[in-house]
XYZ file of C-alpha atoms in Angstrom:
517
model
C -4.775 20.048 2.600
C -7.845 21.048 4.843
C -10.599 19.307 6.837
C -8.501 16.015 7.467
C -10.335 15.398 11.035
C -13.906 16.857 9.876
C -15.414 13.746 10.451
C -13.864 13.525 13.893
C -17.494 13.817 15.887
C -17.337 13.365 19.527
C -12.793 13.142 19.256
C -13.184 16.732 18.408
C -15.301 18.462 21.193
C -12.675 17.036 23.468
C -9.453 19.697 24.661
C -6.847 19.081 21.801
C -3.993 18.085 24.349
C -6.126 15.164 25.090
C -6.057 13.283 21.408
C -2.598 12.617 20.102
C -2.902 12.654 15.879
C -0.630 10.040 14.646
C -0.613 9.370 10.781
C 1.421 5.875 10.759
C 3.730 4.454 8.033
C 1.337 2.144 6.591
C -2.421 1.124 7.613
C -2.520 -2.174 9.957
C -2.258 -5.158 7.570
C -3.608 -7.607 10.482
C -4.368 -6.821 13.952
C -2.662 -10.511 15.026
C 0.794 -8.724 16.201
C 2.026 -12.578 16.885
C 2.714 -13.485 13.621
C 4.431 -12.100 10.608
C 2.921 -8.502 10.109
C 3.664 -5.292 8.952
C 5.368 -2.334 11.860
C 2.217 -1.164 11.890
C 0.279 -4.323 13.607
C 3.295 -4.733 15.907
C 3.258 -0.902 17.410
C -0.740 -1.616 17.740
C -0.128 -4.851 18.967
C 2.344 -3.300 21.521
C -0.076 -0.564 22.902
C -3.184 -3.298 22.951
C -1.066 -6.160 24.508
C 1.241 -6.974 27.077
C 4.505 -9.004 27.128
C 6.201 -10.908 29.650
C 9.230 -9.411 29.727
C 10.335 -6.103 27.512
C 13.928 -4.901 26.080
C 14.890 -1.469 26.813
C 16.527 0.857 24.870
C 19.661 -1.039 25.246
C 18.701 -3.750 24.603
C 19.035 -5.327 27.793
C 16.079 -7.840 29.205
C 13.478 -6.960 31.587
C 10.852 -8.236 33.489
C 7.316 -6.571 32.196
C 4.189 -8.515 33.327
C 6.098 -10.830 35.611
C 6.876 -10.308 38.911
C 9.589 -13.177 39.400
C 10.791 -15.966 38.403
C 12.901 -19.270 39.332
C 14.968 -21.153 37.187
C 16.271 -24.621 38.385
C 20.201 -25.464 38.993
C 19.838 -27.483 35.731
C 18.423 -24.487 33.970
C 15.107 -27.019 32.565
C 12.544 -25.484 34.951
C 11.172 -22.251 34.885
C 8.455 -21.158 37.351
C 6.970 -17.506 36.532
C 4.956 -15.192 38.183
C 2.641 -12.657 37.178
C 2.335 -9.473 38.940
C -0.929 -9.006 40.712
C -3.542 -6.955 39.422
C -3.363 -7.876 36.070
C -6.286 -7.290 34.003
C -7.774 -7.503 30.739
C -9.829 -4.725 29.401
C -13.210 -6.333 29.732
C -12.103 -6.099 33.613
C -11.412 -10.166 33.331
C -7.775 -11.353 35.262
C -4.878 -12.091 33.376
C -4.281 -15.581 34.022
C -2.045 -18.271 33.886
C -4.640 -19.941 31.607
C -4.887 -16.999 28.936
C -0.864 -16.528 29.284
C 0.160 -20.435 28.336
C -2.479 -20.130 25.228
C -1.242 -17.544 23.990
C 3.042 -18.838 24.186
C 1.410 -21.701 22.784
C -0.139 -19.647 19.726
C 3.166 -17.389 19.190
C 5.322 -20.962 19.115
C 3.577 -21.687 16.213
C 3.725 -19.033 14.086
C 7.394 -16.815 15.028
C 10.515 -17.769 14.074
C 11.656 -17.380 17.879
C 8.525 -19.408 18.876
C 8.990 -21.813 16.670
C 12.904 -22.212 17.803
C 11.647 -22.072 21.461
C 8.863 -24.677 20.870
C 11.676 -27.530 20.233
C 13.146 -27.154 23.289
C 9.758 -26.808 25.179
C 9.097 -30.616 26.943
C 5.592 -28.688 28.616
C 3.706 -25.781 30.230
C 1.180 -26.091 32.699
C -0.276 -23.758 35.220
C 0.781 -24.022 39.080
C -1.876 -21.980 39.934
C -3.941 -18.358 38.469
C -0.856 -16.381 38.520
C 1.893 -19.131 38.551
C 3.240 -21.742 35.497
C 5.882 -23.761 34.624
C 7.535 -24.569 31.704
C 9.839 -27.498 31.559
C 12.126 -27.680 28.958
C 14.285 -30.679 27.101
C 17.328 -28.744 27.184
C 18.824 -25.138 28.315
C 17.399 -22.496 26.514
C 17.201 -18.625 27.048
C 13.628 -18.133 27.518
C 13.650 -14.059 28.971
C 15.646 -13.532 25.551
C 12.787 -15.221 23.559
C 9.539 -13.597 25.525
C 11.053 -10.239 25.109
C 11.286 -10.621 21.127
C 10.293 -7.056 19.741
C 11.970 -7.862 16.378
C 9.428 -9.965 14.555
C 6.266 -12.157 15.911
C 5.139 -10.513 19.627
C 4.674 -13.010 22.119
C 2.187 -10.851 23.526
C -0.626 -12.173 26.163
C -4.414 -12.578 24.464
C -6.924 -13.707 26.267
C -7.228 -17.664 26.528
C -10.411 -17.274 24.080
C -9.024 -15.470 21.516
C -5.581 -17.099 21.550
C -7.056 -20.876 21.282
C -9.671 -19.690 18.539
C -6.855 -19.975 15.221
C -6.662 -17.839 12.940
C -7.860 -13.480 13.997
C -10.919 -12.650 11.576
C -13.020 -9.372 11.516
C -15.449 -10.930 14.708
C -12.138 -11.366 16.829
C -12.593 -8.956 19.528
C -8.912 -6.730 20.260
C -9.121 -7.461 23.885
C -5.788 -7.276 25.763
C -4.145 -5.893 28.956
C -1.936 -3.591 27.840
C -1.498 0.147 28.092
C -4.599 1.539 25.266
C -7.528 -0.020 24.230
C -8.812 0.100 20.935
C -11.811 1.295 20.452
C -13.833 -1.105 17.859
C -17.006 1.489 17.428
C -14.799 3.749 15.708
C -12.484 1.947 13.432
C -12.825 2.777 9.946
C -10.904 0.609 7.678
C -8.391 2.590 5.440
C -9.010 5.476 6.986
C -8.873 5.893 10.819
C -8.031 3.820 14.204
C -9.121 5.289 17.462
C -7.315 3.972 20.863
C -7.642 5.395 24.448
C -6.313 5.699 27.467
C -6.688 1.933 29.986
C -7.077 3.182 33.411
C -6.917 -0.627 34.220
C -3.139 -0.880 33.506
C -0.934 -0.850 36.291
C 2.390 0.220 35.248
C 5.213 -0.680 36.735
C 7.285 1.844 39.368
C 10.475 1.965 37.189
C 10.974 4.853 34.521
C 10.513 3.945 31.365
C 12.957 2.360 28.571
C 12.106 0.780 25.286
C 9.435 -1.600 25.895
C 10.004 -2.103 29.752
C 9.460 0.337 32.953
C 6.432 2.058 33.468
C 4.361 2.440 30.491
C 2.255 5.584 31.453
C -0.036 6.763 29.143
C -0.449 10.524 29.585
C -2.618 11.305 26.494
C -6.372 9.720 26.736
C -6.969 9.612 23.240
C -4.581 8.338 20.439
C -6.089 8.705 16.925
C -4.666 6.332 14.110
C -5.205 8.458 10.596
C -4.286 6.808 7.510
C -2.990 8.980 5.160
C -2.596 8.327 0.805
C 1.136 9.355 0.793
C 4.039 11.036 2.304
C 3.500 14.459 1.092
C -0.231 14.851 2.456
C 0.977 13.524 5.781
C 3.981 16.310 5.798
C 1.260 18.811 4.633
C -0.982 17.745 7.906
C 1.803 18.148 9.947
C 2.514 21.715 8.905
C -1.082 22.559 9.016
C -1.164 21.037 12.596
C -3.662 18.515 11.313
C -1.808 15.732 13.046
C 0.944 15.576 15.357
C 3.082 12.917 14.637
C 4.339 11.291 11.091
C 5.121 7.733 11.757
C 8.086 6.206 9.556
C 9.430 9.330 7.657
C 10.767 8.847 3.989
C 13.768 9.998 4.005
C 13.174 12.393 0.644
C 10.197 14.455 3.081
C 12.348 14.348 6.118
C 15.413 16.754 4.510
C 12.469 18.688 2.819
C 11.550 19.193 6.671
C 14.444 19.329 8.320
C 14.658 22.573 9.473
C 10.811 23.907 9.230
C 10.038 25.952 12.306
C 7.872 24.089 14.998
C 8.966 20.767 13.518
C 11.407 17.951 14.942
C 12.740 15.374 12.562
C 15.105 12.417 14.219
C 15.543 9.020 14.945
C 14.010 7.670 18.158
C 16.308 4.805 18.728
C 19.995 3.983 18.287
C 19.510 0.662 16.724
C 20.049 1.284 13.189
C 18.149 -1.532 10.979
C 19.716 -3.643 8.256
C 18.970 -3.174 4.831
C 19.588 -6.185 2.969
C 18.762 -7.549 -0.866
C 16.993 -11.357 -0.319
C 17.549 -13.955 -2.574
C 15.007 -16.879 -3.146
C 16.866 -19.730 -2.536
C 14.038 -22.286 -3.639
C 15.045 -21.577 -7.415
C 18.149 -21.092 -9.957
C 20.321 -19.124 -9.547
C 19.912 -18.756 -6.130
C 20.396 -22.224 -4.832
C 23.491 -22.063 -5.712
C 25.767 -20.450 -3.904
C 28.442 -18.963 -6.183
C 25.565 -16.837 -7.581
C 24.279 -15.681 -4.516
C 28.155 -14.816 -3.745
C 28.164 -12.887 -6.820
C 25.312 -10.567 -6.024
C 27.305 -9.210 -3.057
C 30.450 -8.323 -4.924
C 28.285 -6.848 -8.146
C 27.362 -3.709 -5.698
C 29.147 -0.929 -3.468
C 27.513 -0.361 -0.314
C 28.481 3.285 0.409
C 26.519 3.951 -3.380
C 22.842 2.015 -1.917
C 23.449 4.548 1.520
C 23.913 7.464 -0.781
C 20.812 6.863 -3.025
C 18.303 5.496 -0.305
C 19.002 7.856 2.758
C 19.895 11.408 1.449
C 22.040 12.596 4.658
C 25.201 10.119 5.666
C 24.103 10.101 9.541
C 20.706 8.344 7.802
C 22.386 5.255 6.781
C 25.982 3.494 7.148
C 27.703 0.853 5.926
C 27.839 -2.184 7.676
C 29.477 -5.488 6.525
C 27.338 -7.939 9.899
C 24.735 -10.266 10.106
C 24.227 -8.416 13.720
C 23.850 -5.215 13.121
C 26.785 -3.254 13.337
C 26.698 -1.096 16.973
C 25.098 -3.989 18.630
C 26.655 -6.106 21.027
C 26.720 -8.750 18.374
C 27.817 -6.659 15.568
C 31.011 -8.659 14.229
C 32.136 -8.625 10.671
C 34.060 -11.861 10.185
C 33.816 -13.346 7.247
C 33.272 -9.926 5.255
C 36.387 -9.237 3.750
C 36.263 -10.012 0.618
C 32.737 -8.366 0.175
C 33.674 -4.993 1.169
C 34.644 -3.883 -2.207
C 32.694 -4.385 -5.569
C 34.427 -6.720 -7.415
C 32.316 -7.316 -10.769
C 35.269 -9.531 -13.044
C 34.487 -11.760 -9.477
C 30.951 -11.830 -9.602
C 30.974 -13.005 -13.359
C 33.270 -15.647 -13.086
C 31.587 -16.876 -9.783
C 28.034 -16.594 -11.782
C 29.681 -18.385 -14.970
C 30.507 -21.217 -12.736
C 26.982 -21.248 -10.523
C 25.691 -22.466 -14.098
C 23.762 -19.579 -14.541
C 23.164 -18.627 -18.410
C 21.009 -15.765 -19.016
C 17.950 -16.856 -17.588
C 15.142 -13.621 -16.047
C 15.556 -12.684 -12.901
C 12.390 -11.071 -11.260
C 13.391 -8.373 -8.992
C 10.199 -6.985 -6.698
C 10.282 -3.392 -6.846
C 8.005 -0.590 -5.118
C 8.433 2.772 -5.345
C 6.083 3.888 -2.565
C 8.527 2.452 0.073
C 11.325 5.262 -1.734
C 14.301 3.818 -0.222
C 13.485 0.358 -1.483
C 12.421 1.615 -4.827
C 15.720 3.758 -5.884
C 17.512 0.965 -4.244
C 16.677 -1.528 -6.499
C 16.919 0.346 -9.777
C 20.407 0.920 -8.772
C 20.512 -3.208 -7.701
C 19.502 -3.661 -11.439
C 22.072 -1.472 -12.742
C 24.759 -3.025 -10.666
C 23.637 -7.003 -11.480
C 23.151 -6.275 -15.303
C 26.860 -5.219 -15.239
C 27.750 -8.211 -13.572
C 26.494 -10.311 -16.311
C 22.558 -10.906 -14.650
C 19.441 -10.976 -16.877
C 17.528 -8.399 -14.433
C 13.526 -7.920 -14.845
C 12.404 -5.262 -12.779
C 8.717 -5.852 -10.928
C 7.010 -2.808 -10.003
C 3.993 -2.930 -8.127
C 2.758 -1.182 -4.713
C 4.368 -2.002 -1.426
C 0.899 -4.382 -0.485
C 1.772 -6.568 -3.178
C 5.223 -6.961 -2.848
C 4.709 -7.856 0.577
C 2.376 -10.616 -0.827
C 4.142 -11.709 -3.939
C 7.581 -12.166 -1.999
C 5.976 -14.925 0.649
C 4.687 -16.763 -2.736
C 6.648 -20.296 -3.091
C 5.976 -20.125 -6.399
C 8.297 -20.172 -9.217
C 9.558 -16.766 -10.160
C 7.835 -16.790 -14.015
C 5.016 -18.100 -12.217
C 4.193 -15.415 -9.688
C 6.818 -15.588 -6.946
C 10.203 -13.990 -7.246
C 14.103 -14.599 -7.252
C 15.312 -11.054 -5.102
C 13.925 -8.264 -3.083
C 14.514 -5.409 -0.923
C 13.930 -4.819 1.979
C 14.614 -3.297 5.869
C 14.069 -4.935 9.431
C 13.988 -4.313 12.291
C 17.925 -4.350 14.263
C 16.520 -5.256 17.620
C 15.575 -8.576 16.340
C 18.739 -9.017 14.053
C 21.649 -8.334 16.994
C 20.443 -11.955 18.408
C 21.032 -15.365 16.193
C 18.292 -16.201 17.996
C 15.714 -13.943 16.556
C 17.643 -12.910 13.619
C 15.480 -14.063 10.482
C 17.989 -12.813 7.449
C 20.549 -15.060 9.097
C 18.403 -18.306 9.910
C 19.072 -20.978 7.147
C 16.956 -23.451 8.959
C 15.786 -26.056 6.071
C 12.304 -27.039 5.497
C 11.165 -23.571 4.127
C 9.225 -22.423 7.003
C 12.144 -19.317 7.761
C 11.623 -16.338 6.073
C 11.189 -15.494 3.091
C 14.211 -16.627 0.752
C 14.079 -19.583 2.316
C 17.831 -19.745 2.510
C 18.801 -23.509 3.867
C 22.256 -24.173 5.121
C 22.563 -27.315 7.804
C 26.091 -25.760 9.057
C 24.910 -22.366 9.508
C 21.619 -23.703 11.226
C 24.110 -26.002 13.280
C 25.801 -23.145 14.710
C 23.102 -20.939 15.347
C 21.454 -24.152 17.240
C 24.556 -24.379 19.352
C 25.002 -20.598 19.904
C 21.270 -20.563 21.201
C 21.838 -23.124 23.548
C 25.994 -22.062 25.150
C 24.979 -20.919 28.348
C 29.273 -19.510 28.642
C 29.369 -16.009 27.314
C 33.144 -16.660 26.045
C 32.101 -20.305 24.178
C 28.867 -17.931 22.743
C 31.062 -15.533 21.306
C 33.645 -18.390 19.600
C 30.251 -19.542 18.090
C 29.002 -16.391 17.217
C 32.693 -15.695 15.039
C 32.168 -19.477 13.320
C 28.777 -18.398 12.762
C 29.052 -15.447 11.133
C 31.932 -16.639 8.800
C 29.791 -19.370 7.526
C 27.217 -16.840 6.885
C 29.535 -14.274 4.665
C 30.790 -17.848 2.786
C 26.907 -18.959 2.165
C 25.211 -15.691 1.782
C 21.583 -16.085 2.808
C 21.313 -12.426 2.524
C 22.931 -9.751 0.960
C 23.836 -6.763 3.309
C 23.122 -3.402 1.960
C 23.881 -1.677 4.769
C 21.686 -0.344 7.820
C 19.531 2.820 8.173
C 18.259 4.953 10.684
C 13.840 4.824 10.800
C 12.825 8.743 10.872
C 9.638 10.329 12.265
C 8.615 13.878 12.446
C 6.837 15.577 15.416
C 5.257 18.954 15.996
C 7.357 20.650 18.919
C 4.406 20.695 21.537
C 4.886 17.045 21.740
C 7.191 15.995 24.393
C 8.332 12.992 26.462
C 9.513 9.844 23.764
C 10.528 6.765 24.743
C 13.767 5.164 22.730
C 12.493 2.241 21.277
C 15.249 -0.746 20.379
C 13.180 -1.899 17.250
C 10.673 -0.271 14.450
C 8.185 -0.124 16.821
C 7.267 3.123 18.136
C 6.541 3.649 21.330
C 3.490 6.148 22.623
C 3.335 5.938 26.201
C 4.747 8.265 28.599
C 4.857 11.289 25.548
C 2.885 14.552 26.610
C 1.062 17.273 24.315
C 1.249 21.004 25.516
C-alpha cells in the first residue's frame, strides 16, 4: 500500500513529529458522544469535550473541570464549582448555563443519566461558575459524571446541548483538549483535530481520563482505513502511526515485527457476553435463557476469539472479574457446559424448534468466529440456530430493532463492552433489567434484579453495598440477562517513535500527553 496521505495538502508540509497518524477501529458513527455510540464517537467525544470529573486508570474518581464541591450533611445538596478559565473553543466561557444543559441532555439519553435523572428534584445555577443540584434522595453523583463506560456526560455548549437531536449543521464546539477541525473532515475517509492552546490542564500527572491532559502533538489526523490488513500494511510502511482497536488475528501476525509495539493500554479487561432478546420466545423465559449458558465452555470462546491466553480469560461476573466489583456468586453451576441441562431446561421453557436469528459479522473477527462456534454449541443443545451475517454497521442497527426476530430484529448477539462501565451496577448495562424496554439492547426485565441494583445505588455503607452487591449478583446468574463469554483484553499497535500513553480504564483511547520522536 502506497500514497495513503497524498491528499494530505497543507498536514503534509508540516515537520512529521507534529501530526500523529491514527487509523481508528471503526469511522465515527455520530459525533453526539452522549448517547449510545460506537468507541469511536466516545474517544472523539473525549478529546473534543470535557467532563466534570474523570476516572483514572484505577478506576478511582476525580475531579476534572471542577474545582470543588460541597455536599450537604444529608447528602441531597450538591454545590459545584468550575475551575476558572474555562473556555470553549470559539473563546466563549464555560458556564454554569452550558454545563446544566448539557447534564440535562445526557439524563435523557444514558443509562446512568437516565438512573441519575430519578433521583434529581432540580439544577439551577448559583452563579457563572457555581450550580446546585438538589436531589430527592442520596445518590452518588461523582460516580455518575465520571461515566466513561457508555453515554459521556460531557459539557456542550448551552446552544448545542438544548438544540435535540446533533445533525450535519451542529457545530463540534467544546472545551476540551483538541479541536476538530470541520474544513477538513472528509466523511469515510479522514478526521483532522489539533492542538487547543485554550485548554488549561490541570497540575496533576496524568491517569486515565483525569490529571493533566497535555497535548504534546499539534496535529492528530483521523484516517479511515477499509480493513485490518491495509491498516497493518500502513503501519509497516510508516504511513500511520497508530492502529486503533487491533484484531487479534493481525496483532500475533505483528507481534514481534521490528519497530512495532503491540499491547494492551489498560488493565481493565472488557466482558464479552452473548445477549439475548428478551422481548420474544424463547428468551422471555428464563429456563431458556439458562440453557444458553450451560450449552457453551468458556475457555473454548477465549481460545477461538483471542489467539494468545493473556488476550482473553475466563470470567464467571457481572463486574468484571479484576475489578473491585468482580464477584462470582451465583456462577457455579455455569462454569461447566452441561448440554443434557440445557435441553431439559429448554424442553421445559416451552421452546419447540422454532428459528433463532443469531446476528453475525465477520469484520468484527472475534465476534464472527465466536458465534459460529455459539451456533455449534446451541444446535447441540437442542436450538434451531439461523445464522445472520451481515457487516458490523448493520448489526449494530438490526440489534436496537424492537422488532420481531422473522421480522427484522433478532433473538441473540455478540458482542464486547467496555469493563470500566461494567465494574459499577450503576453503569453496568448487561446487568440492568430495568423494565419498560428503554435498557439496552435485550431488553432483559427483572423487578428483583432492578430492586437490588436500585438499593445498591443508593447504600451510602460500603459493608451494606457489598451484602447487596452478593444478592445482586446471585439473582443475576439465576435470571441471566446476559450470557458471559468471558472478558478480553482491547489491542492497539504503535510504531516505536511514539512514546508517552496514558492507561485508559475503558475502550476509549486516550491521546494526550503521547510524544512522536
Amino acid at each position: 500500500m502506497t500514497g495513503l496521505l497524498a491528499s494530505g495538502g497543507a498536514a503534509l508540509a508540516q515537520s512529521d513529529t507534529s501530526i500523529l497518524r491514527v487509523t481508528p477501529g471503526s469511522d465515527v458513527n455520530t459525533f453526539d458522544p452522549t448517547g449510545p455510540a460506537g468507541t469511536a464517537a466516545y474517544i472523539h467525544g473525549m478529546m473534543v469535550y470535557d467532563a466534570l470529573y474523570g476516572q483514572d486508570e484505577e478506576l478511582r474518581i476525580h475531579p476534572q473541570m471542577v474545582e470543588r464541591d460541597e455536599v450537604s450533611s444529608d447528602s441531597l445538596t450538591w454545590t459545584i464549582t468550575l475551575r476558572e478559565g474555562l473556555a470553549f473553543h470559539d473563546g466563549s466561557p464555560v458556564t454554569t448555563a452550558d454545563v446544566i444543559a448539557s447534564l440535562r441532555r445526557w439524563m435523557g439519553l444514558d443509562v446512568v443519566g437516565r438512573t441519575m435523572a430519578l433521583d434529581v428534584e432540580a439544577m439551577e445555577p448559583v452563579d457563572a461558575r457555581t450550580f446546585r443540584i438538589r436531589l430527592k434522595r442520596a445518590f452518588p453523583v461523582r460516580a455518575a459524571l465520571a461515566n466513561s463506560g457508555s453515554g459521556l456526560p460531557v459539557i456542550l455548549r448551552e446552544r448545542e446541548a438544548s438544540a435535540g437531536p446533533f445533525t450535519r449543521g451542529t457545530e463540534l464546539i467544546g472545551s476540551g483538549p483538541f479541536r476538530f477541525v470541520a474544513n477538513e473532515f472528509r466523511p469515510g475517509d479522514r478526521l483532522v483535530y489539533e492542538r487547543f492552546d485554550g485548554y488549561r490542564p490541570r497540575v496533576e500527572p496524568p491517569s486515565g481520563f483525569a490529571g493533566g491532559k497535555v497535548v504534546r502533538i499539534p496535529r492528530l489526523e483521523f484516517h479511515i482505513l477499509p480493513d485490518a490488513s491495509t491498516k497493518a500494511a500502513a503501519l509497516q510502511a510508516g504511513e500511520i502511526d497508530f492502529i486503533d482497536q487491533v484484531p487479534f488475528d493481525q496483532a500475533e501476525a505483528m507481534q514481534g515485527r521490528r519497530g512495532i509495539t503491540v499491547a494492551a493500554l489498560s488493565r481493565i479487561y472488557n466482558p464479552f457476553f452473548m445477549r439475548p432478546n428478551s422481548l420474544y420466545p424463547p428468551f422471555n423465559n428464563a429456563d431458556a435463557r439458562r440453557a444458553l449458558a450451560l450449552a457453551i465452555h468458556q475457555p473454548d470462546y477465549m481460545a477461538v476469539s483471542f489467539v494468545r491466553p493473556e488476550w482473553g480469560q475466563p470470567c464467571h461476573s457481572f463486574f468484571v472479574c479484576g475489578s473491585p466489583n468482580g464477584i462470582t456468586t451465583g456462577s457455579e453451576p455455569y462454569r461447566q457446559q452441561n448440554l443434557a441441562e440445557a435441553r431439559r431446561l429448554l424442553e421445559r421453557s416451552g421452546y419447540r424448534g422454532e428459528p433463532i436469528v443469531l446476528l453475525n459479522s465477520r469484520e468484527t473477527l472475534f465476534v464472527g468466529v465466536a458465534g459460529e462456534l455459539a451456533a455449534q454449541n446451541l444446535r447441540e443443545a437442542g436450538f434451531n440456530i439461523v445464522l445472520a451475517e451481515s457487516d458490523w454497521g448493520t448489526l449494530m442497527a438490526r440489534r436496537n430493532s424492537r422488532n420481531p426476530p422473522d421480522r427484522g430484529g433478532f433473538n441473540l448477539f455478540i458482542t464486547s463492552i467496555s469493563g470500566s462501565g461494567v465494574y459499577s451496577p450503576l453503569s453496568n448495562s448487561i446487568a440492568d433489567t430495568t423494565c419498560g424496554a428503554r435498557n439496552f439492547a435485550g431488553w432483559a426485565c427483572d423487578e428483583e434484579a432492578a430492586r437490588l441494583r436500585d438499593e445498591y445505588i443508593h447504600e451510602p455503607d460500603e459493608a451494606k453495598q457489598r451484602e447487596i452487591l452478593e444478592r445482586l449478583s446471585r439473582r443475576l446468574w439465576d435470571v441471566m440477562p446476559t450470557v458471559i463469554l468471558g472478558q478480553r483484553a482491547q489491542l492497539y499497535a504503535w510504531r516505536n517513535n511514539i512514546s508517552g500513553f496514558v492507561r485508559s480504564p475503558s475502550l476509549i483511547t486516550i491521546f494526550w500527553n503521547i510524544e512522536k520522536r
